[in-house]
């Protein structure tokens, strides 16, 4: 038992030493955002020292309390530990950035509690803008924050009461949590799309393998009647059958093992073209989650499956007048059409992905009303 414990301890130590290397491999494009966050933490540490020193000197004058500085420093240190990967054993891509950002937001909220009146007034535009982004125009919290901003911008009535400070601190904290929740929804959406893409890919591969092993079970062949003779037309081969309708044995003899594979490859190519065309409607994002990429990858196995299923529907006579394609070229052409038609189904997923990205609002978000900011000084 003691040997097992010793081996487990050595394994944990070895993993902790290699964690930065493995985490950097799994991090990929999030490295730049990690360094941006690291720089932000260093900036806040310097600002926190200045705010704490000012709060210590002015304690009692503006209601500032320097005891929040210790907790704020602890939150910033927790953020630095998180992005160092030492306490991130799962190594999920970009998850550590969200956790670190939560610690940074907590430090910022604590700094609101300890900041002086001048500091609060200087940060009012950012505070009010963030509140406006995440609360409806008629929300009481948004209305009250606007009233506080107007009062603080009035030199004659500028006074930060303890209740106003508490309200601003709690409201901006809630706004940051709402933004984080919207970001988590984007991450959950990306994971769901990835799982669905993997499942569809497995299904497409299974169909191709089944078609290769049992080519005569459900052949993708048509038996058009031209003149007085019947023909057998498959995706990769064709032959003349005779004066009578071809039997199942005759159709199976013309079928090739690569029929399903060829149709799926054609469907994937058509879906890739549709995916490239759909990217024009997807705007970029600063989030460390590749929403446009996963949406584009979803279309590929979907196109392979719609190409096969569309041809099966035509072979079964589901589409009147199109149940007897008379050439291999026509089969391939319809496979292209059906592969591209996956856009009819995946466009709803595209719209949902873009809606989630729009929900994570930023300074340039189109969802922010364009009315006059309540933090602007009142006119004469």
mmCIF file with all atom_site columns, C-alpha atoms in Angstrom, residues 43-195:
data_model
loop_
_atom_site.group_PDB
_atom_site.id
_atom_site.type_symbol
_atom_site.label_atom_id
_atom_site.label_alt_id
_atom_site.label_comp_id
_atom_site.label_asym_id
_atom_site.label_entity_id
_atom_site.label_seq_id
_atom_site.pdbx_PDB_ins_code
_atom_site.Cartn_x
_atom_site.Cartn_y
_atom_site.Cartn_z
_atom_site.occupancy
_atom_site.B_iso_or_equiv
_atom_site.pdbx_formal_charge
_atom_site.auth_seq_id
_atom_site.auth_comp_id
_atom_site.auth_asym_id
_atom_site.auth_atom_id
_atom_site.pdbx_PDB_model_num
ATOM 1   C CA . UNK A 1 43  ? -1.585  46.388 -14.713 1.00 0.00 ? 43  UNK A CA 1
ATOM 2   C CA . UNK A 1 44  ? -4.247  45.838 -12.075 1.00 0.00 ? 44  UNK A CA 1
ATOM 3   C CA . UNK A 1 45  ? -1.639  44.953 -9.463  1.00 0.00 ? 45  UNK A CA 1
ATOM 4   C CA . UNK A 1 46  ? -0.005  48.353 -9.939  1.00 0.00 ? 46  UNK A CA 1
ATOM 5   C CA . UNK A 1 47  ? -3.371  50.132 -9.904  1.00 0.00 ? 47  UNK A CA 1
ATOM 6   C CA . UNK A 1 48  ? -4.384  48.220 -6.786  1.00 0.00 ? 48  UNK A CA 1
ATOM 7   C CA . UNK A 1 49  ? -1.267  49.358 -4.939  1.00 0.00 ? 49  UNK A CA 1
ATOM 8   C CA . UNK A 1 50  ? -2.036  52.975 -5.789  1.00 0.00 ? 50  UNK A CA 1
ATOM 9   C CA . UNK A 1 51  ? -5.709  52.652 -4.844  1.00 0.00 ? 51  UNK A CA 1
ATOM 10  C CA . UNK A 1 52  ? -4.833  50.917 -1.585  1.00 0.00 ? 52  UNK A CA 1
ATOM 11  C CA . UNK A 1 53  ? -2.327  53.648 -0.668  1.00 0.00 ? 53  UNK A CA 1
ATOM 12  C CA . UNK A 1 54  ? -4.866  56.370 -1.432  1.00 0.00 ? 54  UNK A CA 1
ATOM 13  C CA . UNK A 1 55  ? -7.577  54.549 0.501   1.00 0.00 ? 55  UNK A CA 1
ATOM 14  C CA . UNK A 1 56  ? -5.255  54.225 3.487   1.00 0.00 ? 56  UNK A CA 1
ATOM 15  C CA . UNK A 1 57  ? -4.595  57.965 3.422   1.00 0.00 ? 57  UNK A CA 1
ATOM 16  C CA . UNK A 1 58  ? -8.204  59.006 2.853   1.00 0.00 ? 58  UNK A CA 1
ATOM 17  C CA . UNK A 1 59  ? -9.963  56.433 5.028   1.00 0.00 ? 59  UNK A CA 1
ATOM 18  C CA . UNK A 1 60  ? -13.114 57.908 6.509   1.00 0.00 ? 60  UNK A CA 1
ATOM 19  C CA . UNK A 1 61  ? -13.280 60.776 4.016   1.00 0.00 ? 61  UNK A CA 1
ATOM 20  C CA . UNK A 1 62  ? -15.076 58.978 1.193   1.00 0.00 ? 62  UNK A CA 1
ATOM 21  C CA . UNK A 1 63  ? -16.135 55.747 2.788   1.00 0.00 ? 63  UNK A CA 1
ATOM 22  C CA . UNK A 1 64  ? -13.218 53.831 1.229   1.00 0.00 ? 64  UNK A CA 1
ATOM 23  C CA . UNK A 1 65  ? -11.996 50.805 3.120   1.00 0.00 ? 65  UNK A CA 1
ATOM 24  C CA . UNK A 1 66  ? -8.434  49.579 2.451   1.00 0.00 ? 66  UNK A CA 1
ATOM 25  C CA . UNK A 1 67  ? -9.156  46.146 3.942   1.00 0.00 ? 67  UNK A CA 1
ATOM 26  C CA . UNK A 1 68  ? -10.489 45.051 0.541   1.00 0.00 ? 68  UNK A CA 1
ATOM 27  C CA . UNK A 1 69  ? -6.964  45.317 -0.921  1.00 0.00 ? 69  UNK A CA 1
ATOM 28  C CA . UNK A 1 70  ? -5.811  42.047 0.624   1.00 0.00 ? 70  UNK A CA 1
ATOM 29  C CA . UNK A 1 71  ? -8.704  40.117 -0.887  1.00 0.00 ? 71  UNK A CA 1
ATOM 30  C CA . UNK A 1 72  ? -8.206  41.806 -4.260  1.00 0.00 ? 72  UNK A CA 1
ATOM 31  C CA . UNK A 1 73  ? -4.519  40.822 -4.273  1.00 0.00 ? 73  UNK A CA 1
ATOM 32  C CA . UNK A 1 74  ? -5.507  37.254 -3.444  1.00 0.00 ? 74  UNK A CA 1
ATOM 33  C CA . UNK A 1 75  ? -7.886  37.194 -6.418  1.00 0.00 ? 75  UNK A CA 1
ATOM 34  C CA . UNK A 1 76  ? -5.193  38.500 -8.774  1.00 0.00 ? 76  UNK A CA 1
ATOM 35  C CA . UNK A 1 77  ? -2.776  35.892 -7.480  1.00 0.00 ? 77  UNK A CA 1
ATOM 36  C CA . UNK A 1 78  ? -5.400  33.195 -8.047  1.00 0.00 ? 78  UNK A CA 1
ATOM 37  C CA . UNK A 1 79  ? -5.790  34.437 -11.618 1.00 0.00 ? 79  UNK A CA 1
ATOM 38  C CA . UNK A 1 80  ? -2.026  34.189 -12.178 1.00 0.00 ? 80  UNK A CA 1
ATOM 39  C CA . UNK A 1 81  ? -1.947  30.676 -10.728 1.00 0.00 ? 81  UNK A CA 1
ATOM 40  C CA . UNK A 1 82  ? -4.788  29.628 -13.009 1.00 0.00 ? 82  UNK A CA 1
ATOM 41  C CA . UNK A 1 83  ? -3.176  30.756 -16.252 1.00 0.00 ? 83  UNK A CA 1
ATOM 42  C CA . UNK A 1 84  ? 0.119   29.158 -15.196 1.00 0.00 ? 84  UNK A CA 1
ATOM 43  C CA . UNK A 1 85  ? -1.625  25.733 -15.622 1.00 0.00 ? 85  UNK A CA 1
ATOM 44  C CA . UNK A 1 86  ? -0.210  24.391 -12.365 1.00 0.00 ? 86  UNK A CA 1
ATOM 45  C CA . UNK A 1 87  ? -3.741  24.062 -10.962 1.00 0.00 ? 87  UNK A CA 1
ATOM 46  C CA . UNK A 1 88  ? -5.415  23.137 -14.247 1.00 0.00 ? 88  UNK A CA 1
ATOM 47  C CA . UNK A 1 89  ? -5.104  19.342 -14.540 1.00 0.00 ? 89  UNK A CA 1
ATOM 48  C CA . UNK A 1 90  ? -7.894  18.816 -17.066 1.00 0.00 ? 90  UNK A CA 1
ATOM 49  C CA . UNK A 1 91  ? -6.162  21.085 -19.599 1.00 0.00 ? 91  UNK A CA 1
ATOM 50  C CA . UNK A 1 92  ? -9.401  21.931 -21.378 1.00 0.00 ? 92  UNK A CA 1
ATOM 51  C CA . UNK A 1 93  ? -8.826  24.388 -24.139 1.00 0.00 ? 93  UNK A CA 1
ATOM 52  C CA . UNK A 1 94  ? -9.441  27.974 -22.954 1.00 0.00 ? 94  UNK A CA 1
ATOM 53  C CA . UNK A 1 95  ? -11.221 26.903 -19.768 1.00 0.00 ? 95  UNK A CA 1
ATOM 54  C CA . UNK A 1 96  ? -8.379  28.322 -17.674 1.00 0.00 ? 96  UNK A CA 1
ATOM 55  C CA . UNK A 1 97  ? -8.885  31.722 -19.319 1.00 0.00 ? 97  UNK A CA 1
ATOM 56  C CA . UNK A 1 98  ? -12.484 31.868 -18.157 1.00 0.00 ? 98  UNK A CA 1
ATOM 57  C CA . UNK A 1 99  ? -11.550 30.919 -14.603 1.00 0.00 ? 99  UNK A CA 1
ATOM 58  C CA . UNK A 1 100 ? -8.746  33.494 -14.523 1.00 0.00 ? 100 UNK A CA 1
ATOM 59  C CA . UNK A 1 101 ? -11.071 36.159 -15.912 1.00 0.00 ? 101 UNK A CA 1
ATOM 60  C CA . UNK A 1 102 ? -13.529 35.402 -13.098 1.00 0.00 ? 102 UNK A CA 1
ATOM 61  C CA . UNK A 1 103 ? -10.797 36.054 -10.524 1.00 0.00 ? 103 UNK A CA 1
ATOM 62  C CA . UNK A 1 104 ? -9.845  39.294 -12.301 1.00 0.00 ? 104 UNK A CA 1
ATOM 63  C CA . UNK A 1 105 ? -13.494 40.399 -12.268 1.00 0.00 ? 105 UNK A CA 1
ATOM 64  C CA . UNK A 1 106 ? -13.671 39.688 -8.534  1.00 0.00 ? 106 UNK A CA 1
ATOM 65  C CA . UNK A 1 107 ? -10.589 41.855 -7.980  1.00 0.00 ? 107 UNK A CA 1
ATOM 66  C CA . UNK A 1 108 ? -12.149 44.655 -10.008 1.00 0.00 ? 108 UNK A CA 1
ATOM 67  C CA . UNK A 1 109 ? -15.347 44.436 -7.981  1.00 0.00 ? 109 UNK A CA 1
ATOM 68  C CA . UNK A 1 110 ? -13.388 44.650 -4.736  1.00 0.00 ? 110 UNK A CA 1
ATOM 69  C CA . UNK A 1 111 ? -11.548 47.696 -6.074  1.00 0.00 ? 111 UNK A CA 1
ATOM 70  C CA . UNK A 1 112 ? -14.901 49.418 -6.578  1.00 0.00 ? 112 UNK A CA 1
ATOM 71  C CA . UNK A 1 113 ? -15.624 48.911 -2.877  1.00 0.00 ? 113 UNK A CA 1
ATOM 72  C CA . UNK A 1 114 ? -12.346 50.557 -1.841  1.00 0.00 ? 114 UNK A CA 1
ATOM 73  C CA . UNK A 1 115 ? -11.970 53.265 -4.501  1.00 0.00 ? 115 UNK A CA 1
ATOM 74  C CA . UNK A 1 116 ? -12.311 56.927 -3.694  1.00 0.00 ? 116 UNK A CA 1
ATOM 75  C CA . UNK A 1 117 ? -14.927 59.282 -5.117  1.00 0.00 ? 117 UNK A CA 1
ATOM 76  C CA . UNK A 1 118 ? -12.499 60.558 -7.749  1.00 0.00 ? 118 UNK A CA 1
ATOM 77  C CA . UNK A 1 119 ? -11.669 57.020 -8.869  1.00 0.00 ? 119 UNK A CA 1
ATOM 78  C CA . UNK A 1 120 ? -15.327 56.039 -9.076  1.00 0.00 ? 120 UNK A CA 1
ATOM 79  C CA . UNK A 1 121 ? -16.101 59.166 -11.106 1.00 0.00 ? 121 UNK A CA 1
ATOM 80  C CA . UNK A 1 122 ? -13.219 58.449 -13.482 1.00 0.00 ? 122 UNK A CA 1
ATOM 81  C CA . UNK A 1 123 ? -14.493 54.910 -14.127 1.00 0.00 ? 123 UNK A CA 1
ATOM 82  C CA . UNK A 1 124 ? -18.171 55.869 -14.411 1.00 0.00 ? 124 UNK A CA 1
ATOM 83  C CA . UNK A 1 125 ? -18.252 55.725 -18.251 1.00 0.00 ? 125 UNK A CA 1
ATOM 84  C CA . UNK A 1 126 ? -16.993 52.126 -18.233 1.00 0.00 ? 126 UNK A CA 1
ATOM 85  C CA . UNK A 1 127 ? -19.259 51.111 -15.337 1.00 0.00 ? 127 UNK A CA 1
ATOM 86  C CA . UNK A 1 128 ? -22.384 52.578 -16.924 1.00 0.00 ? 128 UNK A CA 1
ATOM 87  C CA . UNK A 1 129 ? -21.502 51.175 -20.357 1.00 0.00 ? 129 UNK A CA 1
ATOM 88  C CA . UNK A 1 130 ? -21.158 47.638 -18.974 1.00 0.00 ? 130 UNK A CA 1
ATOM 89  C CA . UNK A 1 131 ? -24.427 47.958 -17.065 1.00 0.00 ? 131 UNK A CA 1
ATOM 90  C CA . UNK A 1 132 ? -26.181 49.207 -20.223 1.00 0.00 ? 132 UNK A CA 1
ATOM 91  C CA . UNK A 1 133 ? -24.847 46.239 -22.223 1.00 0.00 ? 133 UNK A CA 1
ATOM 92  C CA . UNK A 1 134 ? -26.381 43.615 -19.969 1.00 0.00 ? 134 UNK A CA 1
ATOM 93  C CA . UNK A 1 135 ? -29.552 45.217 -18.622 1.00 0.00 ? 135 UNK A CA 1
ATOM 94  C CA . UNK A 1 136 ? -32.665 46.274 -20.498 1.00 0.00 ? 136 UNK A CA 1
ATOM 95  C CA . UNK A 1 137 ? -33.419 50.019 -20.857 1.00 0.00 ? 137 UNK A CA 1
ATOM 96  C CA . UNK A 1 138 ? -36.307 49.776 -18.392 1.00 0.00 ? 138 UNK A CA 1
ATOM 97  C CA . UNK A 1 139 ? -34.405 47.751 -15.789 1.00 0.00 ? 139 UNK A CA 1
ATOM 98  C CA . UNK A 1 140 ? -34.434 49.523 -12.383 1.00 0.00 ? 140 UNK A CA 1
ATOM 99  C CA . UNK A 1 141 ? -30.728 48.832 -11.901 1.00 0.00 ? 141 UNK A CA 1
ATOM 100 C CA . UNK A 1 142 ? -29.883 50.560 -15.155 1.00 0.00 ? 142 UNK A CA 1
ATOM 101 C CA . UNK A 1 143 ? -32.095 53.528 -14.287 1.00 0.00 ? 143 UNK A CA 1
ATOM 102 C CA . UNK A 1 144 ? -30.562 53.918 -10.842 1.00 0.00 ? 144 UNK A CA 1
ATOM 103 C CA . UNK A 1 145 ? -26.994 53.642 -12.149 1.00 0.00 ? 145 UNK A CA 1
ATOM 104 C CA . UNK A 1 146 ? -27.766 56.414 -14.641 1.00 0.00 ? 146 UNK A CA 1
ATOM 105 C CA . UNK A 1 147 ? -29.125 58.584 -11.819 1.00 0.00 ? 147 UNK A CA 1
ATOM 106 C CA . UNK A 1 148 ? -26.009 57.998 -9.713  1.00 0.00 ? 148 UNK A CA 1
ATOM 107 C CA . UNK A 1 149 ? -23.817 58.834 -12.698 1.00 0.00 ? 149 UNK A CA 1
ATOM 108 C CA . UNK A 1 150 ? -25.645 62.122 -13.282 1.00 0.00 ? 150 UNK A CA 1
ATOM 109 C CA . UNK A 1 151 ? -25.296 63.032 -9.619  1.00 0.00 ? 151 UNK A CA 1
ATOM 110 C CA . UNK A 1 152 ? -21.577 62.250 -9.486  1.00 0.00 ? 152 UNK A CA 1
ATOM 111 C CA . UNK A 1 153 ? -20.946 64.263 -12.644 1.00 0.00 ? 153 UNK A CA 1
ATOM 112 C CA . UNK A 1 154 ? -22.612 67.300 -11.101 1.00 0.00 ? 154 UNK A CA 1
ATOM 113 C CA . UNK A 1 155 ? -19.877 69.249 -9.220  1.00 0.00 ? 155 UNK A CA 1
ATOM 114 C CA . UNK A 1 156 ? -22.449 70.771 -6.876  1.00 0.00 ? 156 UNK A CA 1
ATOM 115 C CA . UNK A 1 157 ? -23.995 67.485 -5.760  1.00 0.00 ? 157 UNK A CA 1
ATOM 116 C CA . UNK A 1 158 ? -21.077 65.067 -6.185  1.00 0.00 ? 158 UNK A CA 1
ATOM 117 C CA . UNK A 1 159 ? -21.300 62.734 -3.202  1.00 0.00 ? 159 UNK A CA 1
ATOM 118 C CA . UNK A 1 160 ? -20.793 58.986 -3.034  1.00 0.00 ? 160 UNK A CA 1
ATOM 119 C CA . UNK A 1 161 ? -23.009 57.575 -0.316  1.00 0.00 ? 161 UNK A CA 1
ATOM 120 C CA . UNK A 1 162 ? -22.297 54.070 1.055   1.00 0.00 ? 162 UNK A CA 1
ATOM 121 C CA . UNK A 1 163 ? -25.536 52.820 -0.459  1.00 0.00 ? 163 UNK A CA 1
ATOM 122 C CA . UNK A 1 164 ? -24.601 54.153 -3.899  1.00 0.00 ? 164 UNK A CA 1
ATOM 123 C CA . UNK A 1 165 ? -21.166 52.551 -3.669  1.00 0.00 ? 165 UNK A CA 1
ATOM 124 C CA . UNK A 1 166 ? -22.687 49.205 -2.687  1.00 0.00 ? 166 UNK A CA 1
ATOM 125 C CA . UNK A 1 167 ? -25.213 49.427 -5.507  1.00 0.00 ? 167 UNK A CA 1
ATOM 126 C CA . UNK A 1 168 ? -22.572 50.193 -8.157  1.00 0.00 ? 168 UNK A CA 1
ATOM 127 C CA . UNK A 1 169 ? -20.284 47.436 -6.896  1.00 0.00 ? 169 UNK A CA 1
ATOM 128 C CA . UNK A 1 170 ? -23.017 44.787 -6.862  1.00 0.00 ? 170 UNK A CA 1
ATOM 129 C CA . UNK A 1 171 ? -24.516 45.854 -10.183 1.00 0.00 ? 171 UNK A CA 1
ATOM 130 C CA . UNK A 1 172 ? -21.230 45.884 -12.085 1.00 0.00 ? 172 UNK A CA 1
ATOM 131 C CA . UNK A 1 173 ? -20.403 42.526 -10.492 1.00 0.00 ? 173 UNK A CA 1
ATOM 132 C CA . UNK A 1 174 ? -23.692 41.114 -11.764 1.00 0.00 ? 174 UNK A CA 1
ATOM 133 C CA . UNK A 1 175 ? -23.047 42.562 -15.234 1.00 0.00 ? 175 UNK A CA 1
ATOM 134 C CA . UNK A 1 176 ? -19.673 40.816 -15.369 1.00 0.00 ? 176 UNK A CA 1
ATOM 135 C CA . UNK A 1 177 ? -21.232 37.544 -14.223 1.00 0.00 ? 177 UNK A CA 1
ATOM 136 C CA . UNK A 1 178 ? -23.887 37.830 -16.921 1.00 0.00 ? 178 UNK A CA 1
ATOM 137 C CA . UNK A 1 179 ? -21.195 38.298 -19.532 1.00 0.00 ? 179 UNK A CA 1
ATOM 138 C CA . UNK A 1 180 ? -19.368 35.262 -18.212 1.00 0.00 ? 180 UNK A CA 1
ATOM 139 C CA . UNK A 1 181 ? -22.587 33.257 -18.359 1.00 0.00 ? 181 UNK A CA 1
ATOM 140 C CA . UNK A 1 182 ? -23.068 34.241 -21.992 1.00 0.00 ? 182 UNK A CA 1
ATOM 141 C CA . UNK A 1 183 ? -19.492 33.185 -22.699 1.00 0.00 ? 183 UNK A CA 1
ATOM 142 C CA . UNK A 1 184 ? -20.111 29.805 -21.065 1.00 0.00 ? 184 UNK A CA 1
ATOM 143 C CA . UNK A 1 185 ? -23.149 29.357 -23.291 1.00 0.00 ? 185 UNK A CA 1
ATOM 144 C CA . UNK A 1 186 ? -20.899 29.815 -26.319 1.00 0.00 ? 186 UNK A CA 1
ATOM 145 C CA . UNK A 1 187 ? -18.495 27.190 -24.978 1.00 0.00 ? 187 UNK A CA 1
ATOM 146 C CA . UNK A 1 188 ? -21.355 24.768 -24.314 1.00 0.00 ? 188 UNK A CA 1
ATOM 147 C CA . UNK A 1 189 ? -22.670 25.357 -27.837 1.00 0.00 ? 189 UNK A CA 1
ATOM 148 C CA . UNK A 1 190 ? -19.245 24.609 -29.317 1.00 0.00 ? 190 UNK A CA 1
ATOM 149 C CA . UNK A 1 191 ? -19.017 21.359 -27.369 1.00 0.00 ? 191 UNK A CA 1
ATOM 150 C CA . UNK A 1 192 ? -22.479 20.258 -28.483 1.00 0.00 ? 192 UNK A CA 1
ATOM 151 C CA . UNK A 1 193 ? -21.673 20.980 -32.134 1.00 0.00 ? 193 UNK A CA 1
ATOM 152 C CA . UNK A 1 194 ? -18.399 19.047 -31.821 1.00 0.00 ? 194 UNK A CA 1
ATOM 153 C CA . UNK A 1 195 ? -20.183 16.018 -30.375 1.00 0.00 ? 195 UNK A CA 1
#
